[in-house]
Amino acid sequence: MDLDDWELSVEELDNLERDALKQIAERNASSSAATTSAASLQSTLPSAFPATYKREESSSAAPTIKPSSGEDKVSGKSSAGNSGPHDANHVKQLKEKRYVKFFLHASGNIAAKFSYDQILVEACRKIPKASWSAKERLWMFPLSSLSIAEKVLREISGSNLELENLDPLVQCAVAAASTMPDLRDHYEFIPNNIESKLMPFQREGVRFALQHGGRILLADEMGLGKTLQAIAVVSCIRESWPVLVLAPSSLRLHWASMIQQWLDIPSSEILVVLSQWGGSNKAGFKIVPSNTKKSVHLDGVFNIVSYDIVPKLQDPLMASTFKVVIADESHFLKNAQAKRTGASLPLLQKAQYVILLSGTPALSRPIELFKQLEALYPNVYKNVHEYGNRYCKGVC
């Protein structure tokens, strides 16, 4: 039997043509609108192609013929109901696996990172104070919005979401930092002779210290004026004086001179504890020997003690009421086994305001930071193993 281009015999084509013409006649009789539709269909399809069949291109050269499903390709809706490809695509989109990572940004805000997804974008817009950083391609929001952000993302209906949240230790640190009082309104108490000499980055450092309740580690590099920044911060909280300064032995008199220069305090109110003293005291500081059998009274407005003497003076230091403590070159406290570390940490943890200064807080390993962080937030950094698992990864 000979086949034409449609792979149908002459008899089959004739039968199909008769059926098509019959249906066209029936539609003509039913309504004029149907007549127009049938005429248009007959003009666009081969004369032997029935109205109830549709052509579909296949991978082979010859086409195949199959019954129409009755689906509207434009609207995506089926004649059998309201569901269609668009609804199916929406359901599929909801069920796709999504990955979102939260991390602490250098700005102090929380950053959310994920591949572009319209559903996730809409969810981020619901987070209070959230904003899009086009430069870094990150969504950013403040610490106060963290719990709401997590809730909003997890409430995406039908979503297969994997959320990498902040590490528990980081979350504890963030929570502790958020409870510190914001003292930036105290900035106005800085004496004019100090504020006018501060560089812009130093002013920012002072505001940072005040913003975080006066408990910070200032790690500017050597030569950037950490001492002046610490003095500026201390000048904002005069109501909490007297002040204790812990420093290496070689820097005790330097601190005394800087305090006298910038704060205009009488030299007699600046007490320096020295183990040996054989030089002149032209500046008139109050010098107290540490090797005396008599008890040492730290009654200066500023009291300067070296790390090596702290273990010998631990009892009078702990009995004192220093609310403000400055620890210069705080990396001296990195060794957990050292006596000076064991004696200094309780003083720092007890104080209301603690300013750690070091241009090299950790020279080689992350564990060197642990004791300094423990001094600032003892309720957060209390487990060295938890800290090691988070930050050291075998290099402690």
Short mmCIF file of N, CA and C in Angstrom, two decimals, residues 171-293:
data_model
loop_
_atom_site.label_atom_id
_atom_site.label_comp_id
_atom_site.label_asym_id
_atom_site.label_seq_id
_atom_site.Cartn_x
_atom_site.Cartn_y
_atom_site.Cartn_z
N GLN A 171 27.00 32.85 68.02
CA GLN A 171 25.70 33.36 68.45
C GLN A 171 25.75 33.85 69.90
N CYS A 172 26.46 33.10 70.75
CA CYS A 172 26.59 33.54 72.15
C CYS A 172 27.35 34.85 72.24
N ALA A 173 28.41 34.98 71.44
CA ALA A 173 29.19 36.21 71.45
C ALA A 173 28.36 37.38 70.96
N VAL A 174 27.58 37.14 69.90
CA VAL A 174 26.72 38.19 69.36
C VAL A 174 25.68 38.62 70.39
N ALA A 175 25.09 37.62 71.06
CA ALA A 175 24.08 37.93 72.07
C ALA A 175 24.67 38.72 73.22
N ALA A 176 25.89 38.34 73.65
CA ALA A 176 26.54 39.06 74.76
C ALA A 176 26.87 40.49 74.36
N ALA A 177 27.35 40.66 73.13
CA ALA A 177 27.71 42.01 72.67
C ALA A 177 26.47 42.90 72.56
N SER A 178 25.35 42.29 72.17
CA SER A 178 24.13 43.08 71.99
C SER A 178 23.55 43.58 73.31
N THR A 179 23.95 42.96 74.43
CA THR A 179 23.44 43.39 75.73
C THR A 179 24.28 44.52 76.34
N MET A 180 25.42 44.82 75.73
CA MET A 180 26.28 45.89 76.28
C MET A 180 25.64 47.25 76.03
N PRO A 181 25.75 48.15 76.98
CA PRO A 181 25.14 49.49 76.81
C PRO A 181 25.88 50.29 75.74
N ASP A 182 25.14 51.03 74.95
CA ASP A 182 25.71 51.90 73.93
C ASP A 182 26.01 53.26 74.58
N LEU A 183 27.30 53.58 74.67
CA LEU A 183 27.72 54.79 75.36
C LEU A 183 28.21 55.88 74.41
N ARG A 184 27.80 55.82 73.16
CA ARG A 184 28.32 56.79 72.20
C ARG A 184 27.92 58.22 72.53
N ASP A 185 26.87 58.40 73.31
CA ASP A 185 26.50 59.76 73.69
C ASP A 185 27.52 60.36 74.68
N HIS A 186 28.41 59.49 75.24
CA HIS A 186 29.47 59.99 76.12
C HIS A 186 30.63 60.61 75.35
N TYR A 187 30.61 60.47 74.05
CA TYR A 187 31.73 60.98 73.24
C TYR A 187 31.93 62.48 73.45
N GLU A 188 30.87 63.18 73.74
CA GLU A 188 30.94 64.63 73.91
C GLU A 188 31.74 65.05 75.14
N PHE A 189 32.05 64.07 76.02
CA PHE A 189 32.81 64.40 77.22
C PHE A 189 34.31 64.40 77.00
N ILE A 190 34.76 64.03 75.80
CA ILE A 190 36.20 64.05 75.52
C ILE A 190 36.69 65.50 75.58
N PRO A 191 37.76 65.78 76.30
CA PRO A 191 38.30 67.15 76.33
C PRO A 191 38.68 67.62 74.92
N ASN A 192 38.50 68.89 74.68
CA ASN A 192 38.78 69.44 73.34
C ASN A 192 40.22 69.25 72.91
N ASN A 193 41.14 69.32 73.87
CA ASN A 193 42.55 69.18 73.51
C ASN A 193 42.87 67.77 73.01
N ILE A 194 42.06 66.78 73.40
CA ILE A 194 42.25 65.41 72.90
C ILE A 194 41.48 65.20 71.61
N GLU A 195 40.22 65.59 71.60
CA GLU A 195 39.37 65.33 70.42
C GLU A 195 39.93 66.01 69.18
N SER A 196 40.49 67.19 69.33
CA SER A 196 41.01 67.92 68.18
C SER A 196 42.26 67.29 67.59
N LYS A 197 42.94 66.48 68.38
CA LYS A 197 44.17 65.83 67.90
C LYS A 197 43.93 64.43 67.34
N LEU A 198 42.73 63.91 67.50
CA LEU A 198 42.44 62.56 67.01
C LEU A 198 42.29 62.55 65.50
N MET A 199 42.87 61.54 64.88
CA MET A 199 42.66 61.31 63.46
C MET A 199 41.27 60.71 63.25
N PRO A 200 40.71 60.79 62.03
CA PRO A 200 39.37 60.23 61.81
C PRO A 200 39.25 58.76 62.21
N PHE A 201 40.26 57.94 61.92
CA PHE A 201 40.17 56.53 62.27
C PHE A 201 40.24 56.34 63.79
N GLN A 202 40.94 57.27 64.49
CA GLN A 202 40.99 57.18 65.94
C GLN A 202 39.65 57.56 66.56
N ARG A 203 38.99 58.56 65.98
CA ARG A 203 37.65 58.91 66.46
C ARG A 203 36.70 57.72 66.29
N GLU A 204 36.85 57.04 65.17
CA GLU A 204 36.02 55.86 64.94
C GLU A 204 36.32 54.77 65.97
N GLY A 205 37.59 54.62 66.32
CA GLY A 205 37.96 53.64 67.34
C GLY A 205 37.37 53.97 68.70
N VAL A 206 37.37 55.24 69.06
CA VAL A 206 36.78 55.66 70.34
C VAL A 206 35.28 55.39 70.34
N ARG A 207 34.61 55.74 69.25
CA ARG A 207 33.16 55.50 69.16
C ARG A 207 32.85 54.01 69.21
N PHE A 208 33.70 53.21 68.57
CA PHE A 208 33.50 51.76 68.61
C PHE A 208 33.58 51.24 70.04
N ALA A 209 34.55 51.73 70.80
CA ALA A 209 34.69 51.30 72.19
C ALA A 209 33.47 51.69 73.01
N LEU A 210 32.98 52.90 72.81
CA LEU A 210 31.81 53.36 73.55
C LEU A 210 30.55 52.59 73.12
N GLN A 211 30.45 52.31 71.83
CA GLN A 211 29.28 51.60 71.32
C GLN A 211 29.16 50.21 71.94
N HIS A 212 30.30 49.59 72.24
CA HIS A 212 30.31 48.23 72.79
C HIS A 212 30.53 48.22 74.30
N GLY A 213 30.06 49.27 74.94
CA GLY A 213 30.03 49.28 76.40
C GLY A 213 31.37 49.40 77.07
N GLY A 214 32.40 49.81 76.32
CA GLY A 214 33.72 50.00 76.93
C GLY A 214 34.46 48.71 77.22
N ARG A 215 34.07 47.61 76.56
CA ARG A 215 34.80 46.34 76.71
C ARG A 215 35.23 45.89 75.31
N ILE A 216 36.47 46.21 74.94
CA ILE A 216 36.92 45.93 73.59
C ILE A 216 38.38 45.50 73.56
N LEU A 217 38.76 44.89 72.45
CA LEU A 217 40.16 44.65 72.10
C LEU A 217 40.47 45.55 70.92
N LEU A 218 41.32 46.56 71.13
CA LEU A 218 41.72 47.48 70.08
C LEU A 218 43.04 46.98 69.51
N ALA A 219 43.01 46.52 68.26
CA ALA A 219 44.16 45.84 67.66
C ALA A 219 44.77 46.62 66.50
N ASP A 220 44.75 47.94 66.57
CA ASP A 220 45.43 48.74 65.55
C ASP A 220 46.92 48.41 65.54
N GLU A 221 47.53 48.55 64.38
CA GLU A 221 48.96 48.26 64.27
C GLU A 221 49.79 49.27 65.06
N MET A 222 51.01 48.90 65.30
CA MET A 222 51.92 49.75 66.07
C MET A 222 52.09 51.11 65.39
N GLY A 223 52.05 52.15 66.19
CA GLY A 223 52.25 53.49 65.67
C GLY A 223 50.99 54.23 65.28
N LEU A 224 49.82 53.59 65.46
CA LEU A 224 48.55 54.22 65.08
C LEU A 224 47.84 54.90 66.25
N GLY A 225 48.49 54.95 67.39
CA GLY A 225 47.94 55.74 68.50
C GLY A 225 46.90 55.02 69.34
N LYS A 226 47.16 53.77 69.68
CA LYS A 226 46.22 53.05 70.54
C LYS A 226 46.17 53.65 71.94
N THR A 227 47.33 54.11 72.44
CA THR A 227 47.38 54.70 73.79
C THR A 227 46.48 55.93 73.87
N LEU A 228 46.56 56.80 72.88
CA LEU A 228 45.73 58.01 72.88
C LEU A 228 44.25 57.66 72.78
N GLN A 229 43.92 56.66 71.98
CA GLN A 229 42.52 56.25 71.88
C GLN A 229 42.00 55.74 73.22
N ALA A 230 42.82 54.95 73.92
CA ALA A 230 42.40 54.44 75.23
C ALA A 230 42.20 55.58 76.22
N ILE A 231 43.11 56.55 76.21
CA ILE A 231 42.97 57.71 77.10
C ILE A 231 41.70 58.49 76.76
N ALA A 232 41.39 58.60 75.46
CA ALA A 232 40.18 59.30 75.04
C ALA A 232 38.93 58.59 75.54
N VAL A 233 38.93 57.27 75.45
CA VAL A 233 37.77 56.50 75.94
C VAL A 233 37.60 56.69 77.45
N VAL A 234 38.72 56.61 78.16
CA VAL A 234 38.68 56.75 79.62
C VAL A 234 38.18 58.14 80.02
N SER A 235 38.52 59.14 79.21
CA SER A 235 38.07 60.50 79.54
C SER A 235 36.56 60.65 79.43
N CYS A 236 35.90 59.75 78.73
CA CYS A 236 34.44 59.81 78.56
C CYS A 236 33.69 59.23 79.77
N ILE A 237 34.41 58.51 80.63
CA ILE A 237 33.75 57.82 81.75
C ILE A 237 34.42 58.21 83.07
N ARG A 238 34.61 59.49 83.28
CA ARG A 238 35.28 59.98 84.49
C ARG A 238 34.54 59.56 85.76
N GLU A 239 33.25 59.38 85.67
CA GLU A 239 32.48 59.01 86.86
C GLU A 239 32.87 57.64 87.41
N SER A 240 33.58 56.85 86.58
CA SER A 240 33.98 55.50 87.00
C SER A 240 35.44 55.41 87.40
N TRP A 241 36.14 56.53 87.46
CA TRP A 241 37.53 56.52 87.93
C TRP A 241 37.57 56.15 89.41
N PRO A 242 38.67 55.60 89.96
CA PRO A 242 40.03 55.51 89.46
C PRO A 242 40.23 54.41 88.42
N VAL A 243 41.44 54.47 87.81
CA VAL A 243 41.76 53.60 86.68
C VAL A 243 43.00 52.78 87.00
N LEU A 244 42.96 51.51 86.59
CA LEU A 244 44.12 50.63 86.71
C LEU A 244 44.68 50.39 85.31
N VAL A 245 46.00 50.56 85.17
CA VAL A 245 46.68 50.31 83.89
C VAL A 245 47.68 49.18 84.08
N LEU A 246 47.50 48.10 83.31
CA LEU A 246 48.46 47.00 83.29
C LEU A 246 49.30 47.14 82.02
N ALA A 247 50.62 47.08 82.19
CA ALA A 247 51.50 47.31 81.05
C ALA A 247 52.81 46.56 81.26
N PRO A 248 53.56 46.30 80.19
CA PRO A 248 54.91 45.75 80.35
C PRO A 248 55.77 46.71 81.18
N SER A 249 56.77 46.17 81.83
CA SER A 249 57.61 46.99 82.73
C SER A 249 58.18 48.21 82.03
N SER A 250 58.61 48.05 80.78
CA SER A 250 59.27 49.14 80.06
C SER A 250 58.34 50.28 79.69
N LEU A 251 57.02 50.09 79.80
CA LEU A 251 56.05 51.10 79.36
C LEU A 251 55.34 51.82 80.51
N ARG A 252 55.70 51.50 81.74
CA ARG A 252 54.97 52.09 82.88
C ARG A 252 55.13 53.61 82.94
N LEU A 253 56.35 54.09 82.84
CA LEU A 253 56.59 55.54 82.92
C LEU A 253 56.09 56.25 81.66
N HIS A 254 56.10 55.54 80.54
CA HIS A 254 55.54 56.12 79.31
C HIS A 254 54.05 56.38 79.49
N TRP A 255 53.35 55.44 80.10
CA TRP A 255 51.93 55.63 80.35
C TRP A 255 51.69 56.80 81.32
N ALA A 256 52.54 56.90 82.32
CA ALA A 256 52.39 58.00 83.28
C ALA A 256 52.55 59.35 82.58
N SER A 257 53.51 59.45 81.69
CA SER A 257 53.74 60.70 80.97
C SER A 257 52.58 61.03 80.03
N MET A 258 52.06 60.03 79.33
CA MET A 258 50.96 60.25 78.40
C MET A 258 49.69 60.68 79.14
N ILE A 259 49.42 60.08 80.28
CA ILE A 259 48.23 60.44 81.06
C ILE A 259 48.34 61.88 81.55
N GLN A 260 49.52 62.24 82.05
CA GLN A 260 49.72 63.61 82.53
C GLN A 260 49.61 64.61 81.39
N GLN A 261 50.13 64.27 80.22
CA GLN A 261 50.12 65.18 79.08
C GLN A 261 48.71 65.44 78.57
N TRP A 262 47.91 64.40 78.41
CA TRP A 262 46.61 64.53 77.74
C TRP A 262 45.45 64.84 78.69
N LEU A 263 45.53 64.38 79.92
CA LEU A 263 44.40 64.56 80.84
C LEU A 263 44.64 65.67 81.87
N ASP A 264 45.83 66.24 81.85
CA ASP A 264 46.15 67.35 82.75
C ASP A 264 45.83 66.99 84.21
N ILE A 265 46.30 65.81 84.61
CA ILE A 265 46.10 65.34 85.98
C ILE A 265 47.38 65.63 86.78
N PRO A 266 47.28 66.09 87.98
CA PRO A 266 48.48 66.33 88.80
C PRO A 266 49.33 65.06 88.89
N SER A 267 50.61 65.22 88.76
CA SER A 267 51.51 64.06 88.76
C SER A 267 51.42 63.26 90.06
N SER A 268 51.07 63.93 91.14
CA SER A 268 50.96 63.23 92.42
C SER A 268 49.80 62.25 92.46
N GLU A 269 48.85 62.38 91.53
CA GLU A 269 47.71 61.46 91.48
C GLU A 269 47.92 60.32 90.49
N ILE A 270 49.13 60.26 89.91
CA ILE A 270 49.48 59.16 89.01
C ILE A 270 50.46 58.26 89.75
N LEU A 271 50.00 57.09 90.15
CA LEU A 271 50.80 56.17 90.97
C LEU A 271 51.43 55.11 90.06
N VAL A 272 52.71 54.90 90.22
CA VAL A 272 53.44 53.90 89.44
C VAL A 272 54.11 52.93 90.40
N VAL A 273 53.84 51.64 90.24
CA VAL A 273 54.45 50.61 91.07
C VAL A 273 55.69 50.11 90.36
N LEU A 274 56.85 50.22 91.02
CA LEU A 274 58.13 49.79 90.45
C LEU A 274 58.79 48.81 91.41
N SER A 275 59.42 47.80 90.85
CA SER A 275 60.14 46.85 91.68
C SER A 275 61.45 47.43 92.16
N GLN A 276 62.12 48.19 91.31
CA GLN A 276 63.36 48.86 91.68
C GLN A 276 63.33 50.29 91.14
N TRP A 277 63.83 51.20 91.92
CA TRP A 277 63.83 52.59 91.47
C TRP A 277 65.10 53.28 91.97
N GLY A 278 65.91 53.71 91.00
CA GLY A 278 67.14 54.37 91.39
C GLY A 278 67.34 55.66 90.64
N GLY A 279 66.44 56.02 89.76
CA GLY A 279 66.59 57.23 88.95
C GLY A 279 65.89 58.42 89.58
N SER A 280 65.91 59.50 88.81
CA SER A 280 65.25 60.72 89.29
C SER A 280 63.77 60.68 88.93
N ASN A 281 62.98 61.47 89.61
CA ASN A 281 61.54 61.55 89.38
C ASN A 281 61.16 63.01 89.17
N LYS A 282 61.67 63.57 88.08
CA LYS A 282 61.44 65.00 87.83
C LYS A 282 59.97 65.30 87.58
N ALA A 283 59.26 64.32 87.01
CA ALA A 283 57.84 64.55 86.72
C ALA A 283 56.99 64.59 87.98
N GLY A 284 57.51 64.02 89.07
CA GLY A 284 56.78 64.07 90.33
C GLY A 284 55.71 63.01 90.49
N PHE A 285 55.82 61.90 89.75
CA PHE A 285 54.84 60.82 89.91
C PHE A 285 54.97 60.18 91.29
N LYS A 286 53.91 59.59 91.73
CA LYS A 286 53.94 58.88 93.01
C LYS A 286 54.50 57.47 92.75
N ILE A 287 55.72 57.25 93.23
CA ILE A 287 56.39 55.98 93.00
C ILE A 287 56.21 55.10 94.24
N VAL A 288 55.74 53.87 94.01
CA VAL A 288 55.54 52.91 95.10
C VAL A 288 56.37 51.68 94.81
N PRO A 289 57.29 51.28 95.71
CA PRO A 289 58.09 50.08 95.47
C PRO A 289 57.26 48.82 95.73
N SER A 290 57.51 47.83 94.92
CA SER A 290 56.75 46.57 95.07
C SER A 290 57.47 45.58 95.97
N ASN A 291 58.77 45.81 96.23
CA ASN A 291 59.55 44.85 97.01
C ASN A 291 59.56 45.18 98.50
N THR A 292 58.72 46.09 98.90
CA THR A 292 58.67 46.43 100.31
C THR A 292 57.84 45.40 101.08
N LYS A 293 58.14 45.26 102.37
CA LYS A 293 57.39 44.34 103.21
C LYS A 293 56.05 44.94 103.63
#
